Amino acid sequence: MDLNEILRVRREKLDTLKKEGRNPFDMTRFDREYTAKELLDNFDKFQDKEVSLAGRIMAKRIMGKASFCHIQDGLERIQLYVRVDELGEDSYSEFKKYDIGDIVGITGLTFVTHMGEKSIRVKSMVLLTKSLQPLPEKFHGLKDMDLRYRQRYVDLIVNPEVKSVFITRAKIIKAIREYMSNLGYLEVETPVLHNQATNANARPFCTHQNTLDIDMYLRIELELNLKKLIVGGLDKIFEIGKVFRNEGMDTRHNPEFTLMEFYEAYGDLYTMMDRAEQIYCYVADNVLGTRQIDFQGQIINLESPWRRLTMIEAVKEYSGVDFDSFTLDDEAAKKAAKEKNVHVESHWNWGMILNAFFEEYVEKNLIQPTFIYQYPIEISPLAKRNKDKPHLTERFEFFILASEMGNAFSELNDPVDQKERLIAQAKSKFGEYEFTIDEDFINALEIGMPPTGGMGLGVERMIMLFTNSSSIRDVMFFPTMKPESNG
RNA sequence: GGGACAUUAGCUCAGGCGGUAGAGCACUUGACUUUUAAUCAAGGUGUCCGGAGUUCGAGUCUCCGAUGUCUCACCA
């Protein structure tokens, strides 16, 4: 064994305890009355009362016959004052052997130190878990991003702000559920394993079911199954679930992420615009208590109404090119693209080039919440056509911090038009990966889906905004990592 | 996929022109009964990310590879 001194000493301490019949791993239970947070928040009520609590030793200051240490439980850190004359010679010398990282249970009296810190004067202490590895340094914490993601449990112990991000994450998702439930939405769950790779321009993950001996796909969206439920008469539904996209990874994309989709029968994209504003404001009010959010020094104002621009208006404003002046003229669009240095492929048409202009000139400017609506039909196969402009759709996306935060439309419910558009999309994807049409979805539309508004929200993007996080990896406990090689 | 940067003790980091590796925390021993990044004294940390090359000699220079961070590209 080539263990270094720190590891060796801790193992020897454990061996000694085992030999003396006091193996800490034999402990099964410790009845703690309070958490550190409960004690600290209501400290006056406990003045000079005996309490019990448990936690991990995070710092130790031994001063001969008396010592201070800090223990940390789920939410807070509290100071212990340990004296030999209160604990007894044997227990006190045991305590001196405890290491930072060990987990102890204690009883003691609350008191305030001369320096004014709320503390516990310990009457008894028992070792509940022996830590065999050293924790990172108390002052700098764990900084190495690779280690923080791979050993998130250590990150959570030593970097308190990390825990706070994930507590906020949980509050956000709880608030979303509350809001949807208050509006009469039913939460549903649909399968993660799909038989077909359908819809959405994203490559799927493939897997295999052994009993049926069939290839299956991890879902890349929730959309088609939820719309089938709308057909089935569940008029207001939402799902919050993991989806999987086999695409690039960066600070805004992780291969698996949490998507929320919701559908409301008899609503349309304007209903969905209201919902987007309302959800963000409800979460802001309930989680942060303000609708002005400080993100890396920029103040994001979530107060509704948000700015609403058609894609054509937005492109005109930020690039100076008016696509209304050459509607559906592919050659004029290509000429404009050349003049404005927008990269286009030879087979692209007016709508695709409009979208390219949007991505090149507009998206990066959309810092404050902004709805962009009337997307071109070529890139919106599941949205209804605009009645007056059939080359555009009743679709919007909304942007905050130049990032797409959600995507919504008046759902296309014409089964004939839908099938044609899915076939067109499938053809355009031919050869890239296997892509098929969900005939059952078409069948459902033939049974009849009411006019419906639907939206998808990237939950991590929202959490990033609310937790001031610049990377999606900072709001996921275990982001996707390459396996460590043996070098 | 391209580019830049990083990788040295358990952690955070320093290592000038190529000459057998350094600090703080943590750890061990001792002192200390209100400290809080406790203090004081003493002690030893190591596959310098991996591999190859240049060299009398490589943590340092060159090449190949690994992982990460940022960034560009791709991506509803």
Coordinates of C-alpha atoms (C1' of nucleotides) in Angstrom, one line a residue:
Chain A
M1 CA 0.0 0.0 0.0
D2 CA 1.5 3.3 -1.0
L3 CA -0.9 5.4 1.0
N4 CA 0.5 8.7 2.1
E5 CA 0.7 9.7 5.8
I6 CA -2.7 11.4 5.9
L7 CA -4.5 8.3 4.6
R8 CA -2.4 5.9 6.7
V9 CA -3.0 7.8 10.0
R10 CA -6.7 7.9 9.5
R11 CA -6.9 4.2 8.7
E12 CA -4.8 3.4 11.8
K13 CA -7.2 5.5 13.9
L14 CA -10.1 3.5 12.5
D15 CA -8.3 0.2 13.1
T16 CA -7.7 1.1 16.7
L17 CA -11.4 2.0 17.2
K18 CA -12.4 -1.4 15.7
K19 CA -10.0 -3.3 18.0
E20 CA -11.5 -1.5 21.0
G21 CA -15.0 -2.5 19.8
R22 CA -16.0 1.0 19.0
N23 CA -16.2 0.8 15.2
P24 CA -18.0 4.1 14.1
F25 CA -19.4 2.3 11.1
D26 CA -21.4 0.1 13.5
M27 CA -23.5 3.2 14.5
T28 CA -27.0 3.0 13.1
R29 CA -28.8 6.0 14.4
F30 CA -28.4 9.2 16.3
D31 CA -31.4 11.0 17.6
R32 CA -30.7 14.6 16.9
E33 CA -33.3 17.1 18.1
Y34 CA -32.3 20.0 16.0
T35 CA -30.3 21.1 12.9
A36 CA -27.7 23.8 13.2
K37 CA -30.0 26.1 11.2
E38 CA -32.9 25.6 13.6
L39 CA -30.6 26.4 16.6
L40 CA -29.0 29.4 15.0
D41 CA -32.3 30.9 13.7
N42 CA -34.0 30.6 17.1
F43 CA -31.0 30.8 19.4
D44 CA -32.7 32.9 22.1
K45 CA -35.3 30.2 22.7
F46 CA -32.5 27.7 23.5
Q47 CA -30.5 29.9 25.9
D48 CA -28.7 27.5 28.3
K49 CA -30.9 24.5 27.2
E50 CA -29.5 21.2 26.4
V51 CA -29.8 20.1 22.8
S52 CA -28.5 17.4 20.5
L53 CA -27.3 17.7 17.0
A54 CA -25.0 16.0 14.5
G55 CA -22.7 17.1 11.7
R56 CA -19.3 16.9 10.0
I57 CA -16.3 18.4 11.6
M58 CA -15.1 21.2 9.4
A59 CA -12.5 23.0 11.5
K60 CA -10.7 22.3 14.8
R61 CA -8.8 24.5 17.2
I62 CA -7.3 22.6 20.1
M63 CA -6.0 24.7 23.0
G64 CA -4.8 22.3 25.6
K65 CA -7.7 21.4 27.9
A66 CA -10.3 23.2 25.9
S67 CA -11.1 23.3 22.2
F68 CA -13.3 24.9 19.6
C69 CA -14.5 23.2 16.4
H70 CA -17.1 23.8 13.8
I71 CA -19.6 21.1 12.6
Q72 CA -21.7 21.4 9.5
D73 CA -25.0 19.7 8.8
G74 CA -27.3 20.0 5.9
L75 CA -27.7 23.7 5.9
E76 CA -25.5 25.4 8.4
R77 CA -22.3 25.4 10.4
I78 CA -22.2 25.9 14.1
Q79 CA -19.3 26.2 16.6
L80 CA -18.8 23.7 19.4
Y81 CA -16.8 24.4 22.6
V82 CA -15.3 21.3 24.1
R83 CA -13.8 21.2 27.6
V84 CA -12.0 18.4 29.2
D85 CA -13.7 19.1 32.6
E86 CA -17.2 18.7 31.0
L87 CA -16.5 15.8 28.7
G88 CA -14.1 13.8 30.9
E89 CA -10.5 12.8 30.3
D90 CA -11.3 9.8 28.1
S91 CA -13.8 11.4 25.8
Y92 CA -11.7 14.5 25.5
S93 CA -8.6 12.6 24.4
E94 CA -10.8 10.7 21.9
F95 CA -12.1 14.0 20.6
K96 CA -8.6 15.3 20.0
K97 CA -8.0 12.3 17.6
Y98 CA -11.1 13.1 15.5
D99 CA -10.2 14.5 12.1
I100 CA -11.7 17.2 9.9
G101 CA -14.3 15.4 7.9
D102 CA -15.4 13.0 10.6
I103 CA -19.1 13.0 11.5
V104 CA -20.1 13.4 15.2
G105 CA -23.2 13.5 17.3
I106 CA -23.2 15.7 20.3
T107 CA -25.3 16.9 23.2
G108 CA -24.6 20.2 24.9
L109 CA -25.8 23.6 26.2
T110 CA -26.3 26.6 24.0
F111 CA -24.2 29.7 24.8
V112 CA -22.6 32.7 23.2
T113 CA -18.9 33.2 23.3
H114 CA -17.0 36.3 24.3
M115 CA -16.6 37.0 20.6
G116 CA -20.4 36.9 20.2
E117 CA -20.6 33.6 18.2
K118 CA -23.6 31.3 18.9
S119 CA -22.1 28.0 20.1
I120 CA -22.7 24.8 21.9
R121 CA -20.9 23.8 25.0
V122 CA -20.5 20.1 24.5
K123 CA -21.5 17.6 27.3
S124 CA -21.1 14.4 25.3
M125 CA -19.8 13.5 21.8
V126 CA -19.9 10.3 19.8
L127 CA -18.1 9.5 16.6
L128 CA -20.7 8.5 14.0
T129 CA -18.6 8.2 10.9
K130 CA -14.8 8.1 10.3
S131 CA -13.6 10.0 7.3
L132 CA -10.7 8.3 5.7
Q133 CA -9.7 11.1 3.2
P134 CA -8.7 14.7 3.9
L135 CA -11.0 17.5 2.7
P136 CA -9.7 20.3 0.6
E137 CA -8.2 23.3 2.2
K138 CA -10.5 25.3 4.6
F139 CA -9.8 28.7 3.1
H140 CA -9.6 28.2 -0.6
G141 CA -12.0 25.3 -0.9
L142 CA -12.0 23.1 -4.0
K143 CA -11.3 25.1 -7.1
D144 CA -10.3 22.6 -9.7
M145 CA -13.4 22.5 -12.0
D146 CA -12.7 18.9 -13.1
L147 CA -12.6 17.7 -9.5
R148 CA -15.6 19.7 -8.5
Y149 CA -17.8 18.1 -11.2
R150 CA -16.4 14.6 -10.8
Q151 CA -16.5 14.7 -7.0
R152 CA -19.6 16.9 -6.5
Y153 CA -20.0 15.5 -3.0
V154 CA -16.7 17.1 -2.0
D155 CA -17.7 20.3 -3.8
L156 CA -20.9 20.4 -1.8
I157 CA -19.2 19.9 1.5
V158 CA -16.6 22.6 1.1
N159 CA -18.2 25.2 -1.2
P160 CA -21.4 26.5 0.5
E161 CA -22.5 28.5 -2.5
V162 CA -22.8 25.3 -4.5
K163 CA -25.3 23.9 -2.1
S164 CA -27.2 27.2 -2.3
V165 CA -27.4 26.9 -6.1
F166 CA -29.0 23.5 -5.9
I167 CA -31.4 24.5 -3.1
T168 CA -32.5 27.4 -5.4
R169 CA -32.9 24.9 -8.3
A170 CA -35.2 22.8 -6.2
K171 CA -37.2 25.9 -5.2
I172 CA -37.6 27.0 -8.8
I173 CA -38.9 23.6 -9.9
K174 CA -41.3 23.5 -6.9
A175 CA -42.5 27.0 -7.8
I176 CA -43.1 26.0 -11.4
R177 CA -45.2 23.0 -10.3
E178 CA -47.1 25.2 -7.9
Y179 CA -47.9 27.8 -10.6
M180 CA -49.0 25.2 -13.1
S181 CA -51.1 23.4 -10.5
N182 CA -52.7 26.6 -9.4
L183 CA -53.7 27.2 -13.1
G184 CA -55.3 23.8 -13.2
Y185 CA -52.6 22.0 -15.2
L186 CA -52.2 18.3 -14.6
E187 CA -48.6 16.9 -14.3
V188 CA -48.0 13.9 -16.4
E189 CA -45.2 11.5 -17.2
T190 CA -44.5 10.0 -20.6
P191 CA -41.9 7.4 -21.7
V192 CA -38.2 8.3 -22.0
L193 CA -37.7 5.3 -24.3
H194 CA -39.1 5.8 -27.7
N195 CA -39.5 3.4 -30.6
Q196 CA -38.8 6.0 -33.2
A197 CA -36.5 9.0 -33.6
T198 CA -39.1 11.6 -34.5
N199 CA -39.4 15.3 -34.5
A200 CA -36.9 18.0 -33.6
N201 CA -33.6 18.7 -35.3
A202 CA -31.4 16.9 -32.9
R203 CA -29.6 13.6 -33.1
P204 CA -30.9 11.0 -30.6
F205 CA -29.1 8.5 -28.4
C206 CA -29.7 4.9 -29.4
T207 CA -30.1 1.9 -27.2
H208 CA -31.5 -1.6 -27.3
Q209 CA -34.3 -3.5 -25.6
N210 CA -33.3 -7.1 -25.2
T211 CA -36.6 -8.9 -24.7
L212 CA -38.3 -7.3 -27.7
D213 CA -34.9 -7.2 -29.5
I214 CA -35.6 -3.8 -30.9
D215 CA -33.5 -0.6 -31.1
M216 CA -34.9 2.3 -29.1
Y217 CA -34.2 6.0 -28.7
L218 CA -33.9 8.2 -25.7
R219 CA -36.4 11.0 -26.2
I220 CA -35.3 14.4 -27.5
E221 CA -38.5 16.1 -26.7
L222 CA -41.8 15.5 -24.9
E223 CA -44.0 17.0 -27.6
L224 CA -45.8 14.3 -29.5
N225 CA -46.8 12.2 -26.5
L226 CA -48.2 15.3 -24.8
K227 CA -50.2 16.3 -27.8
K228 CA -51.6 12.8 -27.9
L229 CA -52.8 13.4 -24.4
I230 CA -54.5 16.7 -25.4
V231 CA -56.3 14.6 -28.1
G232 CA -57.3 12.3 -25.3
G233 CA -59.0 15.1 -23.5
L234 CA -56.4 16.1 -20.9
D235 CA -56.9 19.7 -21.7
K236 CA -54.1 21.3 -19.6
I237 CA -51.0 19.2 -19.0
F238 CA -47.3 19.7 -18.3
E239 CA -44.3 17.4 -17.9
I240 CA -40.9 18.2 -16.4
G241 CA -38.4 15.6 -17.5
K242 CA -35.0 14.7 -18.8
V243 CA -34.4 14.7 -22.6
F244 CA -31.3 13.6 -24.3
R245 CA -29.6 15.2 -27.4
N246 CA -26.6 13.7 -29.0
E247 CA -25.0 17.0 -29.9
G248 CA -22.2 19.3 -29.0
M249 CA -21.5 20.3 -25.4
D250 CA -20.7 23.8 -24.1
T251 CA -21.6 26.2 -21.4
R252 CA -25.3 26.1 -22.4
H253 CA -25.7 22.5 -23.6
N254 CA -25.4 19.2 -21.7
P255 CA -26.3 16.0 -23.5
E256 CA -29.1 15.4 -21.0
F257 CA -31.1 18.2 -19.6
T258 CA -34.4 19.0 -18.0
L259 CA -37.2 20.2 -20.3
M260 CA -40.6 21.4 -19.3
E261 CA -43.3 21.3 -21.8
F262 CA -46.9 22.3 -21.3
Y263 CA -50.0 22.3 -23.5
E264 CA -53.3 24.1 -23.1
A265 CA -56.3 23.2 -25.2
Y266 CA -58.2 26.2 -26.7
G267 CA -55.2 28.5 -26.1
D268 CA -52.7 29.8 -28.7
L269 CA -49.3 31.4 -28.9
Y270 CA -50.5 34.6 -27.2
T271 CA -51.8 32.5 -24.3
M272 CA -48.3 31.0 -24.1
M273 CA -46.7 34.4 -24.1
D274 CA -48.7 35.3 -21.1
R275 CA -47.7 32.0 -19.4
A276 CA -44.1 32.6 -20.1
E277 CA -44.2 36.0 -18.4
Q278 CA -46.3 34.7 -15.6
I279 CA -44.1 31.6 -14.8
Y280 CA -40.9 33.7 -14.8
C281 CA -42.5 36.3 -12.6
Y282 CA -44.0 33.7 -10.2
V283 CA -40.7 32.0 -9.8
A284 CA -38.9 35.3 -9.4
D285 CA -41.4 36.5 -6.7
N286 CA -41.3 33.2 -4.8
V287 CA -37.7 32.3 -5.1
L288 CA -35.8 35.6 -5.2
G289 CA -38.4 38.1 -4.0
T290 CA -37.7 40.4 -6.9
R291 CA -38.2 40.7 -10.6
Q292 CA -35.0 42.5 -11.1
I293 CA -32.3 39.9 -11.5
D294 CA -28.6 40.7 -11.3
F295 CA -26.8 38.4 -13.7
Q296 CA -23.0 38.9 -13.8
G297 CA -23.5 42.6 -13.3
Q298 CA -26.4 43.0 -15.8
I299 CA -29.9 43.7 -14.4
I300 CA -32.5 41.6 -16.1
N301 CA -36.0 43.0 -15.7
L302 CA -38.7 40.3 -15.8
E303 CA -41.6 42.7 -15.2
S304 CA -44.2 42.1 -17.9
P305 CA -45.1 42.9 -20.6
W306 CA -41.9 41.7 -22.4
R307 CA -40.9 43.2 -25.7
R308 CA -42.6 41.5 -28.7
L309 CA -41.1 41.6 -32.2
T310 CA -41.8 39.6 -35.3
M311 CA -38.7 38.0 -36.7
I312 CA -39.0 40.2 -39.7
E313 CA -39.2 43.4 -37.5
A314 CA -36.2 42.2 -35.5
V315 CA -34.1 41.5 -38.5
K316 CA -35.0 44.9 -40.0
E317 CA -34.1 46.6 -36.7
Y318 CA -30.7 45.0 -36.2
S319 CA -29.5 44.4 -39.7
G320 CA -31.4 47.0 -41.7
V321 CA -32.7 44.4 -44.2
D322 CA -36.5 44.3 -44.7
F323 CA -37.5 40.8 -45.6
D324 CA -41.1 42.1 -46.2
S325 CA -39.8 44.0 -49.2
F326 CA -38.9 40.7 -51.0
T327 CA -41.3 38.1 -49.5
L328 CA -40.5 34.6 -50.6
D329 CA -37.9 35.8 -53.2
D330 CA -35.1 33.3 -52.6
E331 CA -32.7 35.1 -55.0
A332 CA -33.2 38.5 -53.4
A333 CA -32.7 36.9 -50.0
K334 CA -29.4 35.4 -51.1
K335 CA -28.3 38.7 -52.6
A336 CA -29.1 40.4 -49.3
A337 CA -27.1 37.7 -47.4
K338 CA -24.1 38.3 -49.6
E339 CA -24.2 42.0 -49.0
K340 CA -24.5 41.5 -45.2
N341 CA -22.0 38.7 -45.0
V342 CA -24.5 36.1 -43.8
H343 CA -23.5 32.6 -44.6
V344 CA -26.1 30.7 -46.6
E345 CA -26.2 27.2 -48.2
S346 CA -27.1 27.1 -51.9
H347 CA -30.4 25.2 -51.3
W348 CA -31.6 27.6 -48.6
N349 CA -34.8 29.6 -49.3
W350 CA -36.2 32.9 -48.1
G351 CA -37.4 31.6 -44.8
M352 CA -34.1 29.8 -43.9
I353 CA -32.1 32.9 -44.9
L354 CA -34.4 35.1 -42.7
N355 CA -33.6 32.8 -39.8
A356 CA -29.9 33.0 -40.6
F357 CA -30.1 36.8 -40.5
F358 CA -31.9 36.5 -37.2
E359 CA -29.1 34.4 -35.7
E360 CA -26.3 36.5 -37.1
Y361 CA -27.6 40.0 -36.3
V362 CA -30.4 39.8 -33.7
E363 CA -30.0 37.0 -31.2
K364 CA -26.9 38.4 -29.5
N365 CA -28.7 41.7 -28.8
L366 CA -31.7 40.2 -27.0
I367 CA -30.5 40.7 -23.4
Q368 CA -33.8 41.7 -21.8
P369 CA -36.7 39.3 -22.1
T370 CA -38.0 39.5 -25.7
F371 CA -40.5 37.5 -27.7
I372 CA -39.7 36.8 -31.3
Y373 CA -42.7 35.6 -33.2
Q374 CA -43.8 34.7 -36.8
Y375 CA -41.1 32.2 -37.5
P376 CA -40.7 31.0 -41.1
I377 CA -42.6 27.8 -41.9
E378 CA -39.5 25.8 -43.1
I379 CA -38.0 25.7 -39.7
S380 CA -41.3 25.3 -37.8
P381 CA -42.9 22.0 -38.8
L382 CA -45.2 21.7 -35.8
A383 CA -46.7 25.2 -35.7
K384 CA -49.8 26.5 -37.3
R385 CA -49.5 28.8 -40.3
N386 CA -50.3 32.5 -39.9
K387 CA -53.7 33.1 -41.5
D388 CA -52.6 36.1 -43.4
K389 CA -49.0 35.1 -44.2
P390 CA -49.0 31.3 -44.8
H391 CA -45.2 31.3 -45.2
L392 CA -44.9 32.3 -41.5
T393 CA -46.1 30.5 -38.4
E394 CA -47.8 31.2 -35.2
R395 CA -44.6 30.4 -33.3
F396 CA -42.4 32.4 -30.9
E397 CA -39.2 31.8 -29.1
F398 CA -38.2 34.1 -26.2
F399 CA -34.8 35.2 -25.4
I400 CA -33.0 36.4 -22.2
L401 CA -29.3 37.2 -22.1
A402 CA -29.0 36.4 -25.8
S403 CA -30.1 32.8 -25.0
E404 CA -33.1 31.0 -26.2
M405 CA -35.2 30.3 -23.1
G406 CA -38.4 28.8 -24.6
N407 CA -40.2 27.9 -27.7
A408 CA -43.9 27.9 -28.3
F409 CA -46.7 27.8 -30.9
S410 CA -50.2 27.5 -31.8
E411 CA -50.0 23.8 -32.3
L412 CA -50.6 22.6 -35.8
N413 CA -53.6 20.3 -35.7
D414 CA -54.3 19.7 -39.4
P415 CA -53.2 16.1 -39.9
V416 CA -52.7 16.4 -43.7
D417 CA -50.6 19.5 -43.5
Q418 CA -48.7 18.0 -40.5
K419 CA -47.9 14.8 -42.4
E420 CA -46.6 16.7 -45.4
R421 CA -44.4 18.9 -43.3
L422 CA -42.9 16.0 -41.3
I423 CA -42.2 14.2 -44.6
A424 CA -40.5 17.3 -45.9
Q425 CA -38.4 17.5 -42.7
A426 CA -37.5 13.8 -42.8
K427 CA -36.3 14.2 -46.4
S428 CA -34.1 17.2 -45.5
K429 CA -32.5 15.0 -42.8
F430 CA -32.1 12.0 -45.0
G431 CA -28.7 10.4 -44.5
E432 CA -27.8 12.3 -41.4
Y433 CA -29.5 9.8 -39.1
E434 CA -32.5 7.5 -39.1
F435 CA -35.5 9.7 -38.9
T436 CA -39.1 8.5 -39.2
I437 CA -42.6 9.8 -39.0
D438 CA -44.7 9.0 -36.0
E439 CA -47.8 7.7 -37.8
D440 CA -49.6 7.3 -34.5
F441 CA -49.2 11.1 -33.9
I442 CA -50.9 11.7 -37.3
N443 CA -53.6 9.3 -36.4
A444 CA -54.2 11.2 -33.2
L445 CA -54.5 14.4 -35.1
E446 CA -57.0 12.7 -37.4
I447 CA -59.1 11.8 -34.3
G448 CA -59.0 15.5 -33.7
M449 CA -56.9 17.8 -31.5
P450 CA -58.5 21.1 -30.4
P451 CA -56.8 24.3 -31.1
T452 CA -54.0 24.2 -28.6
G453 CA -51.1 26.4 -27.4
G454 CA -47.9 24.7 -26.3
M455 CA -44.5 25.7 -25.0
G456 CA -41.2 24.2 -24.1
L457 CA -38.9 25.7 -21.5
G458 CA -35.3 24.9 -20.9
V459 CA -35.3 24.4 -17.1
E460 CA -31.5 24.7 -16.7
R461 CA -31.4 27.9 -18.7
M462 CA -33.9 29.3 -16.3
I463 CA -32.0 28.1 -13.3
M464 CA -28.8 29.6 -14.7
L465 CA -30.5 33.0 -14.9
F466 CA -31.9 32.8 -11.3
T467 CA -28.7 31.5 -9.8
N468 CA -26.3 33.8 -11.6
S469 CA -24.6 30.8 -13.1
S470 CA -22.7 31.2 -16.4
S471 CA -22.4 27.4 -17.1
I472 CA -25.1 24.8 -17.4
R473 CA -22.7 22.5 -15.6
D474 CA -23.0 24.6 -12.4
V475 CA -26.7 23.9 -12.1
M476 CA -26.5 20.1 -12.7
F477 CA -25.2 17.9 -9.9
F478 CA -23.4 15.5 -12.2
P479 CA -22.7 17.1 -15.7
T480 CA -21.7 14.7 -18.4
M481 CA -17.9 14.1 -18.2
K482 CA -15.4 12.1 -20.2
P483 CA -14.2 9.1 -18.2
E484 CA -10.9 9.7 -16.6
S485 CA -8.2 7.8 -18.5
N486 CA -5.4 5.9 -16.8
G487 CA -2.9 8.2 -18.5
Chain B
rG1 C1' -13.8 19.6 -35.0
rG2 C1' -10.2 24.4 -34.7
rG3 C1' -7.6 27.8 -31.3
rA4 C1' -5.7 29.7 -26.6
rC5 C1' -4.6 28.4 -21.7
rA6 C1' -4.0 24.9 -17.7
rU7 C1' -2.3 20.1 -15.2
rU8 C1' 3.7 20.3 -9.6
rA9 C1' 2.3 17.3 -2.0
rG10 C1' -4.6 15.5 0.1
rC11 C1' -6.1 21.0 -1.2
rU12 C1' -4.7 26.2 -3.0
rC13 C1' -0.5 27.7 -5.5
rA14 C1' 5.1 29.3 -6.5
rG15 C1' 9.1 27.3 -9.2
rG16 C1' 14.2 33.4 -13.2
rC17 C1' 18.9 31.2 -18.4
rG18 C1' 17.9 23.4 -18.4
rG19 C1' 21.7 21.6 -12.9
rU20 C1' 18.5 15.9 -8.0
rA21 C1' 11.5 20.1 -5.8
rG22 C1' 9.1 24.9 -2.5
rA23 C1' 5.2 27.8 0.5
rG24 C1' 0.4 28.1 3.1
rC25 C1' -3.5 25.0 4.7
rA26 C1' -4.1 19.8 6.0
rC27 C1' -1.2 15.9 8.7
rU28 C1' 2.3 14.0 13.1
rU29 C1' 4.7 15.3 18.0
rG30 C1' 4.8 18.9 22.0
rA31 C1' 2.8 23.6 24.7
rC32 C1' -1.8 26.2 25.6
rU33 C1' -9.3 26.2 29.5
rU34 C1' -13.3 31.7 25.0
rU35 C1' -10.7 30.4 19.9
rU36 C1' -12.5 31.4 15.0
rA37 C1' -7.9 31.3 8.3
rA38 C1' -6.3 30.3 16.6
rU39 C1' -1.1 30.9 18.1
rC40 C1' 4.0 28.9 19.2
rA41 C1' 8.0 25.0 18.5
rA42 C1' 9.7 20.7 15.9
rG43 C1' 8.8 16.9 11.7
rG44 C1' 8.0 14.8 5.9
rU45 C1' 5.2 15.2 2.4
rG46 C1' 5.9 14.1 -4.4
rU47 C1' 4.5 8.8 -10.8
rC48 C1' 6.1 17.5 -11.4
rC49 C1' -0.9 14.5 -16.1
rG50 C1' 1.1 10.1 -19.5
rG51 C1' 4.7 8.7 -23.4
rA52 C1' 8.7 9.7 -26.7
rG53 C1' 12.8 13.0 -28.1
rU54 C1' 16.9 16.8 -27.6
rU55 C1' 20.8 17.0 -23.8
rC56 C1' 26.2 15.1 -19.8
rG57 C1' 21.6 16.5 -17.3
rA58 C1' 14.3 18.0 -18.4
rG59 C1' 9.1 20.2 -13.7
rU60 C1' 11.5 23.7 -17.3
rC61 C1' 12.9 22.9 -24.4
rU62 C1' 10.5 19.8 -28.8
rC63 C1' 6.8 16.2 -30.5
rC64 C1' 2.6 12.8 -29.6
rG65 C1' -1.4 11.7 -26.3
rA66 C1' -5.0 12.4 -21.9
rU67 C1' -8.3 15.5 -19.1
rG68 C1' -10.3 20.2 -18.0
rU69 C1' -11.4 25.6 -18.6
rC70 C1' -12.4 29.5 -22.0
rU71 C1' -13.5 30.5 -27.1
rC72 C1' -14.9 29.7 -32.3
rA73 C1' -17.5 26.3 -35.4
rC74 C1' -21.6 22.7 -35.3
rC75 C1' -26.5 22.4 -33.0
rA76 C1' -34.4 24.2 -32.9

